[in-house]
Amino acid sequence: LNQDLPSPALRFRFDRFELDLRNRHLSASGARIDLSARYFDVLALLVSRHGHLVTKDEFHETVWRGMSVTDEALTQAIRAVRPQ
């Protein structure tokens, strides 16, 4: 778990999904969904900040830890974690 993630909760449930931050595990209806570490961090940030605006700077600081990435990389990461 990225220590910068601003979440006191370790497990989130939404729709048919469960996100376990401690074990870095995402499941849908009990079936595990594999995500890259970076995409898991994107999802964890979005879910932990539900109802709040997450800025591009927060993504860069929390998920990419200051690495330079393109807006397209951020867009792709968000697209990848959206439910199908």
N, CA, C and O atoms as CSV, one atom per row, in Angstrom:
chain,resi,resn,atom,element,x,y,z
A,1,LEU,N,N,0.845,-1.187,0.000
A,1,LEU,CA,C,0.000,0.000,0.000
A,1,LEU,C,C,0.881,1.239,0.000
A,1,LEU,O,O,1.805,1.365,0.804
A,2,ASN,N,N,0.585,2.131,-0.898
A,2,ASN,CA,C,1.299,3.389,-0.940
A,2,ASN,C,C,0.973,4.151,0.340
A,2,ASN,O,O,-0.198,4.424,0.604
A,3,GLN,N,N,1.950,4.492,1.119
A,3,GLN,CA,C,1.722,5.153,2.399
A,3,GLN,C,C,1.144,6.545,2.238
A,3,GLN,O,O,0.653,7.117,3.211
A,4,ASP,N,N,1.188,7.107,1.039
A,4,ASP,CA,C,0.645,8.438,0.814
A,4,ASP,C,C,-0.860,8.442,0.614
A,4,ASP,O,O,-1.477,9.507,0.609
A,5,LEU,N,N,-1.469,7.255,0.447
A,5,LEU,CA,C,-2.909,7.217,0.216
A,5,LEU,C,C,-3.640,7.708,1.449
A,5,LEU,O,O,-3.379,7.234,2.554
A,6,PRO,N,N,-4.554,8.654,1.275
A,6,PRO,CA,C,-5.205,9.301,2.406
A,6,PRO,C,C,-6.448,8.565,2.892
A,6,PRO,O,O,-7.536,9.140,2.887
A,7,SER,N,N,-6.318,7.322,3.306
A,7,SER,CA,C,-7.502,6.580,3.692
A,7,SER,C,C,-7.345,5.884,5.027
A,7,SER,O,O,-6.409,5.107,5.213
A,8,PRO,N,N,-8.256,6.152,5.968
A,8,PRO,CA,C,-8.214,5.420,7.229
A,8,PRO,C,C,-8.803,4.018,7.081
A,8,PRO,O,O,-8.473,3.122,7.859
A,9,ALA,N,N,-9.662,3.825,6.099
A,9,ALA,CA,C,-10.287,2.519,5.882
A,9,ALA,C,C,-9.330,1.612,5.120
A,9,ALA,O,O,-8.530,2.075,4.308
A,10,LEU,N,N,-9.422,0.318,5.392
A,10,LEU,CA,C,-8.569,-0.625,4.686
A,10,LEU,C,C,-9.337,-1.459,3.678
A,10,LEU,O,O,-8.737,-2.166,2.869
A,11,ARG,N,N,-10.662,-1.382,3.720
A,11,ARG,CA,C,-11.487,-2.166,2.801
A,11,ARG,C,C,-12.692,-1.316,2.391
A,11,ARG,O,O,-13.346,-0.683,3.220
A,12,PHE,N,N,-12.956,-1.327,1.098
A,12,PHE,CA,C,-14.089,-0.575,0.559
A,12,PHE,C,C,-14.966,-1.516,-0.235
A,12,PHE,O,O,-14.466,-2.394,-0.938
A,13,ARG,N,N,-16.269,-1.338,-0.127
A,13,ARG,CA,C,-17.221,-2.082,-0.952
A,13,ARG,C,C,-18.023,-1.069,-1.756
A,13,ARG,O,O,-18.503,-0.072,-1.216
A,14,PHE,N,N,-18.165,-1.334,-3.049
A,14,PHE,CA,C,-18.952,-0.477,-3.920
A,14,PHE,C,C,-19.492,-1.342,-5.042
A,14,PHE,O,O,-18.765,-2.114,-5.668
A,15,ASP,N,N,-20.788,-1.191,-5.280
A,15,ASP,CA,C,-21.492,-2.019,-6.256
A,15,ASP,C,C,-21.150,-3.479,-5.962
A,15,ASP,O,O,-21.352,-3.933,-4.836
A,16,ARG,N,N,-20.642,-4.219,-6.935
A,16,ARG,CA,C,-20.304,-5.631,-6.707
A,16,ARG,C,C,-18.817,-5.817,-6.393
A,16,ARG,O,O,-18.330,-6.947,-6.350
A,17,PHE,N,N,-18.107,-4.734,-6.178
A,17,PHE,CA,C,-16.663,-4.759,-5.990
A,17,PHE,C,C,-16.268,-4.650,-4.521
A,17,PHE,O,O,-16.984,-4.072,-3.703
A,18,GLU,N,N,-15.114,-5.218,-4.215
A,18,GLU,CA,C,-14.487,-5.034,-2.909
A,18,GLU,C,C,-13.014,-4.726,-3.141
A,18,GLU,O,O,-12.318,-5.444,-3.859
A,19,LEU,N,N,-12.558,-3.653,-2.522
A,19,LEU,CA,C,-11.175,-3.217,-2.650
A,19,LEU,C,C,-10.523,-3.343,-1.278
A,19,LEU,O,O,-10.923,-2.672,-0.326
A,20,ASP,N,N,-9.532,-4.195,-1.188
A,20,ASP,CA,C,-8.817,-4.455,0.070
A,20,ASP,C,C,-7.444,-3.802,-0.043
A,20,ASP,O,O,-6.563,-4.304,-0.741
A,21,LEU,N,N,-7.271,-2.675,0.651
A,21,LEU,CA,C,-6.017,-1.935,0.544
A,21,LEU,C,C,-4.859,-2.655,1.218
A,21,LEU,O,O,-3.733,-2.618,0.722
A,22,ARG,N,N,-5.122,-3.305,2.335
A,22,ARG,CA,C,-4.043,-3.983,3.066
A,22,ARG,C,C,-3.396,-5.066,2.208
A,22,ARG,O,O,-2.171,-5.173,2.158
A,23,ASN,N,N,-4.209,-5.858,1.541
A,23,ASN,CA,C,-3.700,-6.966,0.732
A,23,ASN,C,C,-3.561,-6.630,-0.748
A,23,ASN,O,O,-3.176,-7.474,-1.556
A,24,ARG,N,N,-3.885,-5.370,-1.094
A,24,ARG,CA,C,-3.819,-4.897,-2.481
A,24,ARG,C,C,-4.569,-5.856,-3.403
A,24,ARG,O,O,-4.006,-6.426,-4.338
A,25,HIS,N,N,-5.842,-6.012,-3.110
A,25,HIS,CA,C,-6.675,-7.005,-3.773
A,25,HIS,C,C,-7.995,-6.351,-4.178
A,25,HIS,O,O,-8.637,-5.685,-3.366
A,26,LEU,N,N,-8.392,-6.543,-5.425
A,26,LEU,CA,C,-9.690,-6.093,-5.920
A,26,LEU,C,C,-10.457,-7.322,-6.358
A,26,LEU,O,O,-9.908,-8.198,-7.026
A,27,SER,N,N,-11.726,-7.393,-5.985
A,27,SER,CA,C,-12.562,-8.502,-6.440
A,27,SER,C,C,-13.924,-7.975,-6.856
A,27,SER,O,O,-14.372,-6.921,-6.404
A,28,ALA,N,N,-14.566,-8.734,-7.728
A,28,ALA,CA,C,-15.927,-8.434,-8.180
A,28,ALA,C,C,-16.742,-9.691,-7.964
A,28,ALA,O,O,-16.438,-10.744,-8.525
A,29,SER,N,N,-17.776,-9.579,-7.150
A,29,SER,CA,C,-18.619,-10.738,-6.823
A,29,SER,C,C,-17.773,-11.922,-6.365
A,29,SER,O,O,-18.075,-13.071,-6.691
A,30,GLY,N,N,-16.712,-11.638,-5.608
A,30,GLY,CA,C,-15.857,-12.670,-5.058
A,30,GLY,C,C,-14.730,-13.139,-5.958
A,30,GLY,O,O,-13.841,-13.856,-5.498
A,31,ALA,N,N,-14.739,-12.759,-7.224
A,31,ALA,CA,C,-13.678,-13.173,-8.157
A,31,ALA,C,C,-12.596,-12.095,-8.217
A,31,ALA,O,O,-12.893,-10.916,-8.410
A,32,ARG,N,N,-11.364,-12.503,-8.054
A,32,ARG,CA,C,-10.243,-11.570,-8.051
A,32,ARG,C,C,-10.047,-10.923,-9.424
A,32,ARG,O,O,-10.164,-11.578,-10.460
A,33,ILE,N,N,-9.752,-9.647,-9.404
A,33,ILE,CA,C,-9.447,-8.893,-10.620
A,33,ILE,C,C,-8.002,-8.435,-10.516
A,33,ILE,O,O,-7.624,-7.777,-9.546
A,34,ASP,N,N,-7.197,-8.778,-11.503
A,34,ASP,CA,C,-5.796,-8.380,-11.494
A,34,ASP,C,C,-5.653,-6.969,-12.045
A,34,ASP,O,O,-6.183,-6.640,-13.106
A,35,LEU,N,N,-4.929,-6.150,-11.306
A,35,LEU,CA,C,-4.606,-4.791,-11.724
A,35,LEU,C,C,-3.112,-4.579,-11.539
A,35,LEU,O,O,-2.509,-5.128,-10.617
A,36,SER,N,N,-2.526,-3.791,-12.408
A,36,SER,CA,C,-1.129,-3.426,-12.187
A,36,SER,C,C,-1.049,-2.598,-10.903
A,36,SER,O,O,-2.052,-2.042,-10.456
A,37,ALA,N,N,0.117,-2.520,-10.325
A,37,ALA,CA,C,0.300,-1.760,-9.083
A,37,ALA,C,C,-0.117,-0.303,-9.263
A,37,ALA,O,O,-0.750,0.275,-8.380
A,38,ARG,N,N,0.227,0.279,-10.379
A,38,ARG,CA,C,-0.095,1.684,-10.633
A,38,ARG,C,C,-1.609,1.876,-10.735
A,38,ARG,O,O,-2.154,2.818,-10.160
A,39,TYR,N,N,-2.287,0.992,-11.461
A,39,TYR,CA,C,-3.736,1.101,-11.598
A,39,TYR,C,C,-4.430,0.837,-10.268
A,39,TYR,O,O,-5.455,1.448,-9.968
A,40,PHE,N,N,-3.876,-0.069,-9.473
A,40,PHE,CA,C,-4.446,-0.309,-8.148
A,40,PHE,C,C,-4.358,0.977,-7.322
A,40,PHE,O,O,-5.319,1.340,-6.644
A,41,ASP,N,N,-3.227,1.661,-7.373
A,41,ASP,CA,C,-3.063,2.906,-6.629
A,41,ASP,C,C,-4.026,3.989,-7.118
A,41,ASP,O,O,-4.542,4.767,-6.316
A,42,VAL,N,N,-4.269,4.042,-8.434
A,42,VAL,CA,C,-5.253,4.992,-8.974
A,42,VAL,C,C,-6.625,4.697,-8.395
A,42,VAL,O,O,-7.307,5.603,-7.916
A,43,LEU,N,N,-7.031,3.443,-8.434
A,43,LEU,CA,C,-8.340,3.061,-7.915
A,43,LEU,C,C,-8.432,3.327,-6.416
A,43,LEU,O,O,-9.441,3.848,-5.941
A,44,ALA,N,N,-7.394,2.977,-5.673
A,44,ALA,CA,C,-7.391,3.202,-4.228
A,44,ALA,C,C,-7.534,4.690,-3.905
A,44,ALA,O,O,-8.268,5.054,-2.986
A,45,LEU,N,N,-6.851,5.536,-4.637
A,45,LEU,CA,C,-6.961,6.979,-4.412
A,45,LEU,C,C,-8.380,7.459,-4.702
A,45,LEU,O,O,-8.965,8.185,-3.898
A,46,LEU,N,N,-8.932,7.060,-5.837
A,46,LEU,CA,C,-10.278,7.495,-6.199
A,46,LEU,C,C,-11.323,7.007,-5.198
A,46,LEU,O,O,-12.195,7.772,-4.787
A,47,VAL,N,N,-11.240,5.757,-4.812
A,47,VAL,CA,C,-12.228,5.190,-3.890
A,47,VAL,C,C,-12.087,5.807,-2.497
A,47,VAL,O,O,-13.087,6.116,-1.848
A,48,SER,N,N,-10.864,5.982,-2.048
A,48,SER,CA,C,-10.663,6.536,-0.714
A,48,SER,C,C,-11.078,8.002,-0.634
A,48,SER,O,O,-11.342,8.512,0.455
A,49,ARG,N,N,-11.136,8.672,-1.763
A,49,ARG,CA,C,-11.534,10.087,-1.808
A,49,ARG,C,C,-12.935,10.260,-2.383
A,49,ARG,O,O,-13.275,11.344,-2.856
A,50,HIS,N,N,-13.744,9.219,-2.349
A,50,HIS,CA,C,-15.111,9.253,-2.884
A,50,HIS,C,C,-15.833,10.522,-2.433
A,50,HIS,O,O,-15.842,10.875,-1.254
A,51,GLY,N,N,-16.427,11.182,-3.402
A,51,GLY,CA,C,-17.171,12.403,-3.105
A,51,GLY,C,C,-16.323,13.661,-3.095
A,51,GLY,O,O,-16.847,14.758,-2.897
A,52,HIS,N,N,-15.024,13.522,-3.305
A,52,HIS,CA,C,-14.118,14.666,-3.310
A,52,HIS,C,C,-13.392,14.743,-4.644
A,52,HIS,O,O,-13.120,13.722,-5.276
A,53,LEU,N,N,-13.091,15.922,-5.051
A,53,LEU,CA,C,-12.324,16.132,-6.269
A,53,LEU,C,C,-10.884,15.668,-6.047
A,53,LEU,O,O,-10.243,16.056,-5.071
A,54,VAL,N,N,-10.395,14.852,-6.939
A,54,VAL,CA,C,-8.989,14.437,-6.908
A,54,VAL,C,C,-8.303,15.166,-8.052
A,54,VAL,O,O,-8.641,14.969,-9.219
A,55,THR,N,N,-7.352,15.998,-7.714
A,55,THR,CA,C,-6.696,16.811,-8.730
A,55,THR,C,C,-5.599,16.018,-9.447
A,55,THR,O,O,-5.135,14.980,-8.976
A,56,LYS,N,N,-5.217,16.543,-10.584
A,56,LYS,CA,C,-4.132,15.936,-11.340
A,56,LYS,C,C,-2.854,15.936,-10.501
A,56,LYS,O,O,-2.084,14.976,-10.543
A,57,ASP,N,N,-2.628,17.000,-9.747
A,57,ASP,CA,C,-1.445,17.067,-8.892
A,57,ASP,C,C,-1.461,15.967,-7.836
A,57,ASP,O,O,-0.417,15.393,-7.527
A,58,GLU,N,N,-2.640,15.665,-7.277
A,58,GLU,CA,C,-2.735,14.582,-6.295
A,58,GLU,C,C,-2.388,13.235,-6.922
A,58,GLU,O,O,-1.710,12.415,-6.303
A,59,PHE,N,N,-2.855,13.009,-8.152
A,59,PHE,CA,C,-2.485,11.773,-8.846
A,59,PHE,C,C,-0.978,11.695,-9.022
A,59,PHE,O,O,-0.371,10.656,-8.760
A,60,HIS,N,N,-0.371,12.791,-9.466
A,60,HIS,CA,C,1.073,12.798,-9.694
A,60,HIS,C,C,1.839,12.562,-8.400
A,60,HIS,O,O,2.819,11.817,-8.386
A,61,GLU,N,N,1.403,13.188,-7.315
A,61,GLU,CA,C,2.104,13.060,-6.037
A,61,GLU,C,C,1.888,11.696,-5.394
A,61,GLU,O,O,2.823,11.113,-4.846
A,62,THR,N,N,0.662,11.183,-5.457
A,62,THR,CA,C,0.317,9.961,-4.736
A,62,THR,C,C,0.596,8.702,-5.542
A,62,THR,O,O,1.163,7.742,-5.019
A,63,VAL,N,N,0.207,8.698,-6.793
A,63,VAL,CA,C,0.319,7.486,-7.606
A,63,VAL,C,C,1.662,7.426,-8.321
A,63,VAL,O,O,2.331,6.393,-8.298
A,64,TRP,N,N,2.056,8.515,-8.948
A,64,TRP,CA,C,3.312,8.507,-9.702
A,64,TRP,C,C,4.473,9.051,-8.882
A,64,TRP,O,O,5.610,9.074,-9.354
A,65,ARG,N,N,4.204,9.480,-7.685
A,65,ARG,CA,C,5.225,9.953,-6.741
A,65,ARG,C,C,6.208,10.941,-7.380
A,65,ARG,O,O,7.425,10.817,-7.246
A,66,GLY,N,N,5.637,11.914,-8.070
A,66,GLY,CA,C,6.447,12.979,-8.643
A,66,GLY,C,C,7.070,12.681,-9.994
A,66,GLY,O,O,7.688,13.564,-10.588
A,67,MET,N,N,6.924,11.451,-10.502
A,67,MET,CA,C,7.466,11.133,-11.832
A,67,MET,C,C,6.685,11.910,-12.882
A,67,MET,O,O,5.482,12.128,-12.731
A,68,SER,N,N,7.340,12.314,-13.907
A,68,SER,CA,C,6.683,13.020,-14.991
A,68,SER,C,C,5.919,12.018,-15.865
A,68,SER,O,O,6.502,11.075,-16.400
A,69,VAL,N,N,4.616,12.238,-15.998
A,69,VAL,CA,C,3.792,11.393,-16.867
A,69,VAL,C,C,2.888,12.292,-17.698
A,69,VAL,O,O,2.613,13.434,-17.332
A,70,THR,N,N,2.442,11.764,-18.802
A,70,THR,CA,C,1.573,12.536,-19.685
A,70,THR,C,C,0.134,12.500,-19.185
A,70,THR,O,O,-0.244,11.632,-18.398
A,71,ASP,N,N,-0.648,13.444,-19.646
A,71,ASP,CA,C,-2.075,13.435,-19.328
A,71,ASP,C,C,-2.725,12.175,-19.877
A,71,ASP,O,O,-3.664,11.650,-19.278
A,72,GLU,N,N,-2.237,11.685,-21.009
A,72,GLU,CA,C,-2.786,10.472,-21.603
A,72,GLU,C,C,-2.569,9.265,-20.687
A,72,GLU,O,O,-3.439,8.400,-20.593
A,73,ALA,N,N,-1.423,9.198,-20.015
A,73,ALA,CA,C,-1.163,8.091,-19.077
A,73,ALA,C,C,-2.164,8.126,-17.929
A,73,ALA,O,O,-2.665,7.083,-17.509
A,74,LEU,N,N,-2.453,9.297,-17.430
A,74,LEU,CA,C,-3.442,9.450,-16.360
A,74,LEU,C,C,-4.832,9.074,-16.859
A,74,LEU,O,O,-5.565,8.361,-16.174
A,75,THR,N,N,-5.192,9.544,-18.033
A,75,THR,CA,C,-6.489,9.219,-18.631
A,75,THR,C,C,-6.632,7.714,-18.835
A,75,THR,O,O,-7.682,7.142,-18.542
A,76,GLN,N,N,-5.581,7.076,-19.334
A,76,GLN,CA,C,-5.607,5.633,-19.561
A,76,GLN,C,C,-5.770,4.875,-18.240
A,76,GLN,O,O,-6.519,3.900,-18.175
A,77,ALA,N,N,-5.086,5.309,-17.207
A,77,ALA,CA,C,-5.180,4.652,-15.898
A,77,ALA,C,C,-6.606,4.745,-15.348
A,77,ALA,O,O,-7.142,3.763,-14.834
A,78,ILE,N,N,-7.209,5.911,-15.458
A,78,ILE,CA,C,-8.575,6.081,-14.972
A,78,ILE,C,C,-9.536,5.247,-15.804
A,78,ILE,O,O,-10.435,4.607,-15.257
A,79,ARG,N,N,-9.359,5.248,-17.104
A,79,ARG,CA,C,-10.195,4.441,-17.990
A,79,ARG,C,C,-10.098,2.953,-17.623
A,79,ARG,O,O,-11.102,2.241,-17.631
A,80,ALA,N,N,-8.898,2.497,-17.304
A,80,ALA,CA,C,-8.674,1.086,-16.996
A,80,ALA,C,C,-9.364,0.630,-15.713
A,80,ALA,O,O,-9.724,-0.542,-15.593
A,81,VAL,N,N,-9.553,1.525,-14.762
A,81,VAL,CA,C,-10.148,1.119,-13.482
A,81,VAL,C,C,-11.654,1.359,-13.416
A,81,VAL,O,O,-12.297,1.010,-12.426
A,82,ARG,N,N,-12.204,1.939,-14.444
A,82,ARG,CA,C,-13.659,2.164,-14.470
A,82,ARG,C,C,-14.372,0.852,-14.716
A,82,ARG,O,O,-13.935,0.058,-15.550
A,83,PRO,N,N,-15.477,0.606,-13.996
A,83,PRO,CA,C,-16.242,-0.633,-14.226
A,83,PRO,C,C,-16.719,-0.734,-15.667
A,83,PRO,O,O,-17.096,0.266,-16.278
A,84,GLN,N,N,-16.700,-1.918,-16.192
A,84,GLN,CA,C,-17.156,-2.162,-17.565
A,84,GLN,C,C,-18.628,-2.466,-17.593
A,84,GLN,O,O,-19.189,-2.699,-18.664
